[in-house]
PDB file of C-alpha atoms in Angstrom:
ATOM      1  CA  MET T 300      86.443  65.094  49.593  1.00  0.00           C
ATOM      2  CA  THR T 301      83.572  63.730  47.663  1.00  0.00           C
ATOM      3  CA  GLU T 302      80.935  61.439  49.193  1.00  0.00           C
ATOM      4  CA  GLY T 303      81.998  57.859  49.132  1.00  0.00           C
ATOM      5  CA  SER T 304      85.719  58.548  48.600  1.00  0.00           C
ATOM      6  CA  ASP T 305      86.945  57.709  52.060  1.00  0.00           C
ATOM      7  CA  MET T 306      86.331  55.135  54.628  1.00  0.00           C
ATOM      8  CA  ARG T 307      86.827  55.708  58.349  1.00  0.00           C
ATOM      9  CA  MET T 308      86.473  53.646  61.489  1.00  0.00           C
ATOM     10  CA  THR T 309      85.760  54.729  65.030  1.00  0.00           C
ATOM     11  CA  TYR T 310      85.636  52.717  68.186  1.00  0.00           C
ATOM     12  CA  ASP T 311      84.068  53.455  71.558  1.00  0.00           C
ATOM     13  CA  PRO T 312      85.513  51.124  74.227  1.00  0.00           C
ATOM     14  CA  ALA T 313      82.979  52.258  76.809  1.00  0.00           C
ATOM     15  CA  VAL T 314      80.190  50.441  74.829  1.00  0.00           C
ATOM     16  CA  ASP T 315      82.495  48.122  72.853  1.00  0.00           C
ATOM     17  CA  ALA T 316      81.089  49.448  69.527  1.00  0.00           C
ATOM     18  CA  ALA T 317      82.959  50.061  66.260  1.00  0.00           C
ATOM     19  CA  CYS T 318      81.617  52.018  63.345  1.00  0.00           C
ATOM     20  CA  VAL T 319      82.886  51.849  59.765  1.00  0.00           C
ATOM     21  CA  TYR T 320      81.618  54.670  57.535  1.00  0.00           C
ATOM     22  CA  PHE T 321      81.990  54.759  53.812  1.00  0.00           C
ATOM     23  CA  THR T 322      81.051  58.394  53.286  1.00  0.00           C
ATOM     24  CA  ASP T 323      81.804  61.764  54.993  1.00  0.00           C
ATOM     25  CA  SER T 324      78.124  62.348  55.549  1.00  0.00           C
ATOM     26  CA  ALA T 325      77.496  59.132  57.474  1.00  0.00           C
ATOM     27  CA  CYS T 326      76.974  59.747  61.187  1.00  0.00           C
ATOM     28  CA  ALA T 327      75.865  57.314  63.906  1.00  0.00           C
ATOM     29  CA  GLY T 328      72.113  57.244  64.094  1.00  0.00           C
ATOM     30  CA  GLN T 329      71.581  59.234  60.874  1.00  0.00           C
ATOM     31  CA  SER T 330      70.833  56.414  58.497  1.00  0.00           C
ATOM     32  CA  ALA T 331      67.368  56.137  56.996  1.00  0.00           C
ATOM     33  CA  LYS T 332      67.235  52.338  57.250  1.00  0.00           C
ATOM     34  CA  GLN T 333      69.100  49.763  59.325  1.00  0.00           C
ATOM     35  CA  ILE T 334      69.434  46.061  58.912  1.00  0.00           C
ATOM     36  CA  VAL T 335      70.389  44.339  62.197  1.00  0.00           C
ATOM     37  CA  THR T 336      72.011  40.912  62.279  1.00  0.00           C
ATOM     38  CA  ALA T 337      73.011  38.948  65.369  1.00  0.00           C
ATOM     39  CA  ILE T 338      76.207  37.003  65.030  1.00  0.00           C
ATOM     40  CA  ASP T 339      77.987  34.594  67.409  1.00  0.00           C
ATOM     41  CA  HIS T 340      79.512  37.184  69.730  1.00  0.00           C
ATOM     42  CA  GLY T 341      77.984  40.403  68.741  1.00  0.00           C
ATOM     43  CA  THR T 342      75.634  42.330  66.446  1.00  0.00           C
ATOM     44  CA  VAL T 343      76.219  43.894  63.026  1.00  0.00           C
ATOM     45  CA  VAL T 344      74.088  46.839  61.936  1.00  0.00           C
ATOM     46  CA  LEU T 345      74.103  47.978  58.282  1.00  0.00           C
ATOM     47  CA  ASP T 346      73.305  51.666  58.056  1.00  0.00           C
ATOM     48  CA  MET T 347      71.672  52.588  54.722  1.00  0.00           C
ATOM     49  CA  THR T 348      70.177  55.499  52.913  1.00  0.00           C
ATOM     50  CA  ALA T 349      66.479  55.606  52.079  1.00  0.00           C
ATOM     51  CA  SER T 350      67.383  54.413  48.581  1.00  0.00           C
ATOM     52  CA  GLY T 351      69.321  51.392  49.932  1.00  0.00           C
ATOM     53  CA  THR T 352      72.906  52.606  49.591  1.00  0.00           C
ATOM     54  CA  LEU T 353      75.201  51.245  52.296  1.00  0.00           C
ATOM     55  CA  ILE T 354      76.777  54.129  54.184  1.00  0.00           C
ATOM     56  CA  GLY T 355      78.164  52.423  57.280  1.00  0.00           C
ATOM     57  CA  VAL T 356      78.487  49.344  59.383  1.00  0.00           C
ATOM     58  CA  GLU T 357      78.220  49.273  63.147  1.00  0.00           C
ATOM     59  CA  VAL T 358      79.647  46.346  65.114  1.00  0.00           C
ATOM     60  CA  LEU T 359      78.366  45.844  68.704  1.00  0.00           C
ATOM     61  CA  GLY T 360      80.630  43.560  70.778  1.00  0.00           C
ATOM     62  CA  ALA T 361      83.506  44.685  68.595  1.00  0.00           C
ATOM     63  CA  GLN T 362      86.239  43.162  70.737  1.00  0.00           C
ATOM     64  CA  ASN T 363      84.810  39.755  70.137  1.00  0.00           C
ATOM     65  CA  VAL T 364      84.241  40.235  66.415  1.00  0.00           C
ATOM     66  CA  LEU T 365      86.919  42.477  64.940  1.00  0.00           C
ATOM     67  CA  PRO T 366      90.687  41.963  64.778  1.00  0.00           C
ATOM     68  CA  THR T 367      92.544  43.578  67.668  1.00  0.00           C
ATOM     69  CA  GLU T 368      94.766  45.516  65.199  1.00  0.00           C
ATOM     70  CA  ALA T 369      91.784  47.213  63.618  1.00  0.00           C
ATOM     71  CA  LEU T 370      90.571  48.436  67.049  1.00  0.00           C
ATOM     72  CA  GLU T 371      93.999  49.565  68.067  1.00  0.00           C
ATOM     73  CA  ARG T 372      94.339  51.591  64.838  1.00  0.00           C
ATOM     74  CA  THR T 373      91.443  53.747  65.869  1.00  0.00           C
ATOM     75  CA  ARG T 374      93.468  55.047  68.859  1.00  0.00           C
ATOM     76  CA  GLN T 375      96.383  56.037  66.650  1.00  0.00           C
ATOM     77  CA  GLN T 376      96.780  59.099  64.417  1.00  0.00           C
ATOM     78  CA  PRO T 377      98.858  59.393  61.277  1.00  0.00           C
ATOM     79  CA  TYR T 378     102.240  61.056  61.194  1.00  0.00           C
ATOM     80  CA  VAL T 379     104.404  61.910  58.213  1.00  0.00           C
ATOM     81  CA  VAL T 380     108.068  61.068  58.368  1.00  0.00           C
ATOM     82  CA  LEU T 381     110.533  62.996  56.188  1.00  0.00           C
ATOM     83  CA  ALA T 382     113.736  60.970  55.868  1.00  0.00           C
ATOM     84  CA  VAL T 383     116.813  61.440  53.691  1.00  0.00           C
ATOM     85  CA  TYR T 384     118.775  58.419  52.356  1.00  0.00           C
ATOM     86  CA  GLU T 385     122.213  58.350  50.723  1.00  0.00           C
ATOM     87  CA  SER T 386     123.032  55.992  47.904  1.00  0.00           C
ATOM     88  CA  THR T 387     126.569  54.496  47.445  1.00  0.00           C
ATOM     89  CA  SER T 388     127.880  52.214  44.851  1.00  0.00           C
ATOM     90  CA  SER T 389     130.818  49.852  44.194  1.00  0.00           C
ATOM     91  CA  ALA T 390     131.119  51.533  40.759  1.00  0.00           C
ATOM     92  CA  PRO T 391     134.238  53.735  40.543  1.00  0.00           C
ATOM     93  CA  ASP T 392     132.465  56.476  38.524  1.00  0.00           C
ATOM     94  CA  TYR T 393     129.283  56.545  40.616  1.00  0.00           C
ATOM     95  CA  LYS T 394     127.859  60.049  41.362  1.00  0.00           C
ATOM     96  CA  GLN T 395     126.654  60.586  44.901  1.00  0.00           C
ATOM     97  CA  LEU T 396     122.830  60.482  45.106  1.00  0.00           C
ATOM     98  CA  PHE T 397     120.406  61.361  47.941  1.00  0.00           C
ATOM     99  CA  GLU T 398     116.702  60.582  48.228  1.00  0.00           C
ATOM    100  CA  GLU T 399     114.119  62.490  50.222  1.00  0.00           C
ATOM    101  CA  VAL T 400     111.223  60.193  51.276  1.00  0.00           C
ATOM    102  CA  PHE T 401     107.888  60.972  52.980  1.00  0.00           C
ATOM    103  CA  ILE T 402     106.529  57.933  54.907  1.00  0.00           C
ATOM    104  CA  ILE T 403     103.146  57.601  56.682  1.00  0.00           C
ATOM    105  CA  ILE T 404     103.158  55.913  60.100  1.00  0.00           C
ATOM    106  CA  PHE T 405     100.524  55.662  62.794  1.00  0.00           C
ATOM    107  CA  ALA T 406     101.187  56.205  66.511  1.00  0.00           C
ATOM    108  CA  GLU T 407      99.324  57.060  69.685  1.00  0.00           C
ATOM    109  CA  SER T 408     101.570  59.971  70.605  1.00  0.00           C
ATOM    110  CA  ALA T 409     104.411  62.162  69.382  1.00  0.00           C
ATOM    111  CA  GLU T 410     106.901  60.174  71.415  1.00  0.00           C
ATOM    112  CA  ALA T 411     105.694  56.867  69.983  1.00  0.00           C
ATOM    113  CA  ALA T 412     105.827  58.391  66.533  1.00  0.00           C
ATOM    114  CA  GLN T 413     109.537  59.206  66.883  1.00  0.00           C
ATOM    115  CA  VAL T 414     110.280  55.575  67.816  1.00  0.00           C
ATOM    116  CA  THR T 415     108.116  54.184  65.026  1.00  0.00           C
ATOM    117  CA  ALA T 416     109.629  56.659  62.542  1.00  0.00           C
ATOM    118  CA  GLN T 417     113.169  55.524  63.309  1.00  0.00           C
ATOM    119  CA  ALA T 418     112.207  51.797  62.978  1.00  0.00           C
ATOM    120  CA  GLU T 419     110.382  52.384  59.676  1.00  0.00           C
ATOM    121  CA  ALA T 420     113.162  54.573  58.217  1.00  0.00           C
ATOM    122  CA  ASN T 421     115.764  51.961  59.196  1.00  0.00           C
ATOM    123  CA  ALA T 422     113.632  49.189  57.608  1.00  0.00           C
ATOM    124  CA  GLN T 423     113.695  50.989  54.300  1.00  0.00           C
ATOM    125  CA  GLU T 424     117.477  50.883  53.973  1.00  0.00           C
ATOM    126  CA  ALA T 425     118.456  48.566  51.104  1.00  0.00           C
ATOM    127  CA  ARG T 426     121.363  46.929  49.336  1.00  0.00           C
ATOM    128  CA  TYR T 427     121.126  45.291  45.874  1.00  0.00           C
ATOM    129  CA  CYS T 428     123.143  44.473  42.779  1.00  0.00           C
ATOM    130  CA  ASN T 429     122.177  46.348  39.649  1.00  0.00           C
ATOM    131  CA  ASP T 430     122.210  45.217  36.034  1.00  0.00           C
ATOM    132  CA  HIS T 431     125.920  46.122  35.710  1.00  0.00           C
ATOM    133  CA  GLY T 432     126.927  43.991  38.747  1.00  0.00           C
ATOM    134  CA  ASP T 433     127.551  47.056  40.910  1.00  0.00           C
ATOM    135  CA  THR T 434     126.411  46.875  44.573  1.00  0.00           C
ATOM    136  CA  ILE T 435     124.075  49.782  45.353  1.00  0.00           C
ATOM    137  CA  THR T 436     123.417  50.658  49.003  1.00  0.00           C
ATOM    138  CA  TRP T 437     120.749  53.049  50.328  1.00  0.00           C
ATOM    139  CA  THR T 438     121.495  54.165  53.904  1.00  0.00           C
ATOM    140  CA  LEU T 439     119.446  56.373  56.169  1.00  0.00           C
ATOM    141  CA  LYS T 440     121.306  59.686  56.362  1.00  0.00           C
ATOM    142  CA  HIS T 441     118.867  61.650  58.544  1.00  0.00           C
ATOM    143  CA  ILE T 442     115.306  61.845  59.741  1.00  0.00           C
ATOM    144  CA  VAL T 443     114.432  65.426  58.983  1.00  0.00           C
ATOM    145  CA  ASP T 444     110.999  65.678  60.615  1.00  0.00           C
ATOM    146  CA  VAL T 445     108.185  63.611  62.170  1.00  0.00           C
ATOM    147  CA  ALA T 446     104.883  65.543  62.210  1.00  0.00           C
ATOM    148  CA  PRO T 447     101.191  64.771  62.533  1.00  0.00           C
ATOM    149  CA  ALA T 448      99.515  64.377  59.144  1.00  0.00           C
ATOM    150  CA  ILE T 449      97.352  67.343  58.186  1.00  0.00           C
ATOM    151  CA  ASP T 450      94.573  65.080  56.906  1.00  0.00           C
ATOM    152  CA  GLY T 451      93.902  62.273  59.407  1.00  0.00           C
ATOM    153  CA  ARG T 452      92.390  60.075  56.722  1.00  0.00           C
ATOM    154  CA  VAL T 453      95.413  58.400  55.225  1.00  0.00           C
ATOM    155  CA  ASP T 454      96.512  54.795  54.944  1.00  0.00           C
ATOM    156  CA  ALA T 455      99.683  53.366  56.570  1.00  0.00           C
ATOM    157  CA  GLY T 456     102.617  51.737  54.999  1.00  0.00           C
ATOM    158  CA  GLY T 457     102.912  53.795  51.826  1.00  0.00           C
ATOM    159  CA  THR T 458     105.566  56.222  50.833  1.00  0.00           C
ATOM    160  CA  LEU T 459     103.894  59.479  49.791  1.00  0.00           C
ATOM    161  CA  TYR T 460     106.582  61.126  47.721  1.00  0.00           C
ATOM    162  CA  THR T 461     110.303  60.851  46.939  1.00  0.00           C
ATOM    163  CA  ARG T 462     112.694  63.298  45.421  1.00  0.00           C
ATOM    164  CA  HIS T 463     116.264  62.540  44.360  1.00  0.00           C
ATOM    165  CA  PHE T 464     119.182  65.017  44.421  1.00  0.00           C
ATOM    166  CA  ARG T 465     122.935  64.891  44.254  1.00  0.00           C
ATOM    167  CA  ASN T 466     124.218  67.690  46.539  1.00  0.00           C
ATOM    168  CA  PHE T 467     123.413  66.956  50.193  1.00  0.00           C
ATOM    169  CA  ASP T 468     125.251  70.093  51.355  1.00  0.00           C
ATOM    170  CA  ALA T 469     122.879  72.277  49.220  1.00  0.00           C
ATOM    171  CA  TYR T 470     119.977  70.369  50.622  1.00  0.00           C
ATOM    172  CA  GLY T 471     121.108  71.232  54.112  1.00  0.00           C
ATOM    173  CA  HIS T 472     121.050  74.906  53.274  1.00  0.00           C
ATOM    174  CA  MET T 473     117.342  74.817  52.509  1.00  0.00           C
ATOM    175  CA  GLU T 474     115.323  76.250  55.388  1.00  0.00           C
ATOM    176  CA  PRO T 475     112.051  74.389  55.515  1.00  0.00           C
ATOM    177  CA  LEU T 476     109.576  75.263  58.175  1.00  0.00           C
ATOM    178  CA  PHE T 477     108.588  72.346  60.480  1.00  0.00           C
ATOM    179  CA  GLU T 478     105.596  71.731  62.664  1.00  0.00           C
ATOM    180  CA  GLY T 479     105.463  74.508  65.239  1.00  0.00           C
ATOM    181  CA  ASP T 480     107.896  76.858  63.474  1.00  0.00           C
ATOM    182  CA  PRO T 481     106.620  80.406  62.947  1.00  0.00           C
ATOM    183  CA  LEU T 482     105.832  81.339  59.328  1.00  0.00           C
TER     184      LEU T 482
END
């Protein structure tokens, strides 16, 4: 990753301080210059390089200043959900189609990730009418895997990748290795 390409946030509840860093190289206490501003219920510290580039923001009294959801997100880690959906249609000549989807979710534990994965996968089921007047339905067929993301710096809510295929039986004969399986 190049400098400046990723933002990360940490939170220390023991001192009620949150830090948002804009570069990989930013570390608490390593800025060359700081600008400190008192606000109603806390303090904001801008961490800067010697040349004046903003590399991070520290928030003291974070529970009073930042949204609860932002602080909760720092306790969660990203997981990748691999789900398979089946498409059906009211069209008499419709060829069966499946879709493999990778979804990013955030959870505090593997158990919570399983619950969140099921809810998110169910939420992506869809039914619509296409341009020919046929009703198309996408139904969750199977959650193949829920595993911690390799790179912990990902955003939630986005589908990473989809692949379509027509033969679900052939898909079932693939032997992918999952988290914890020996190579």
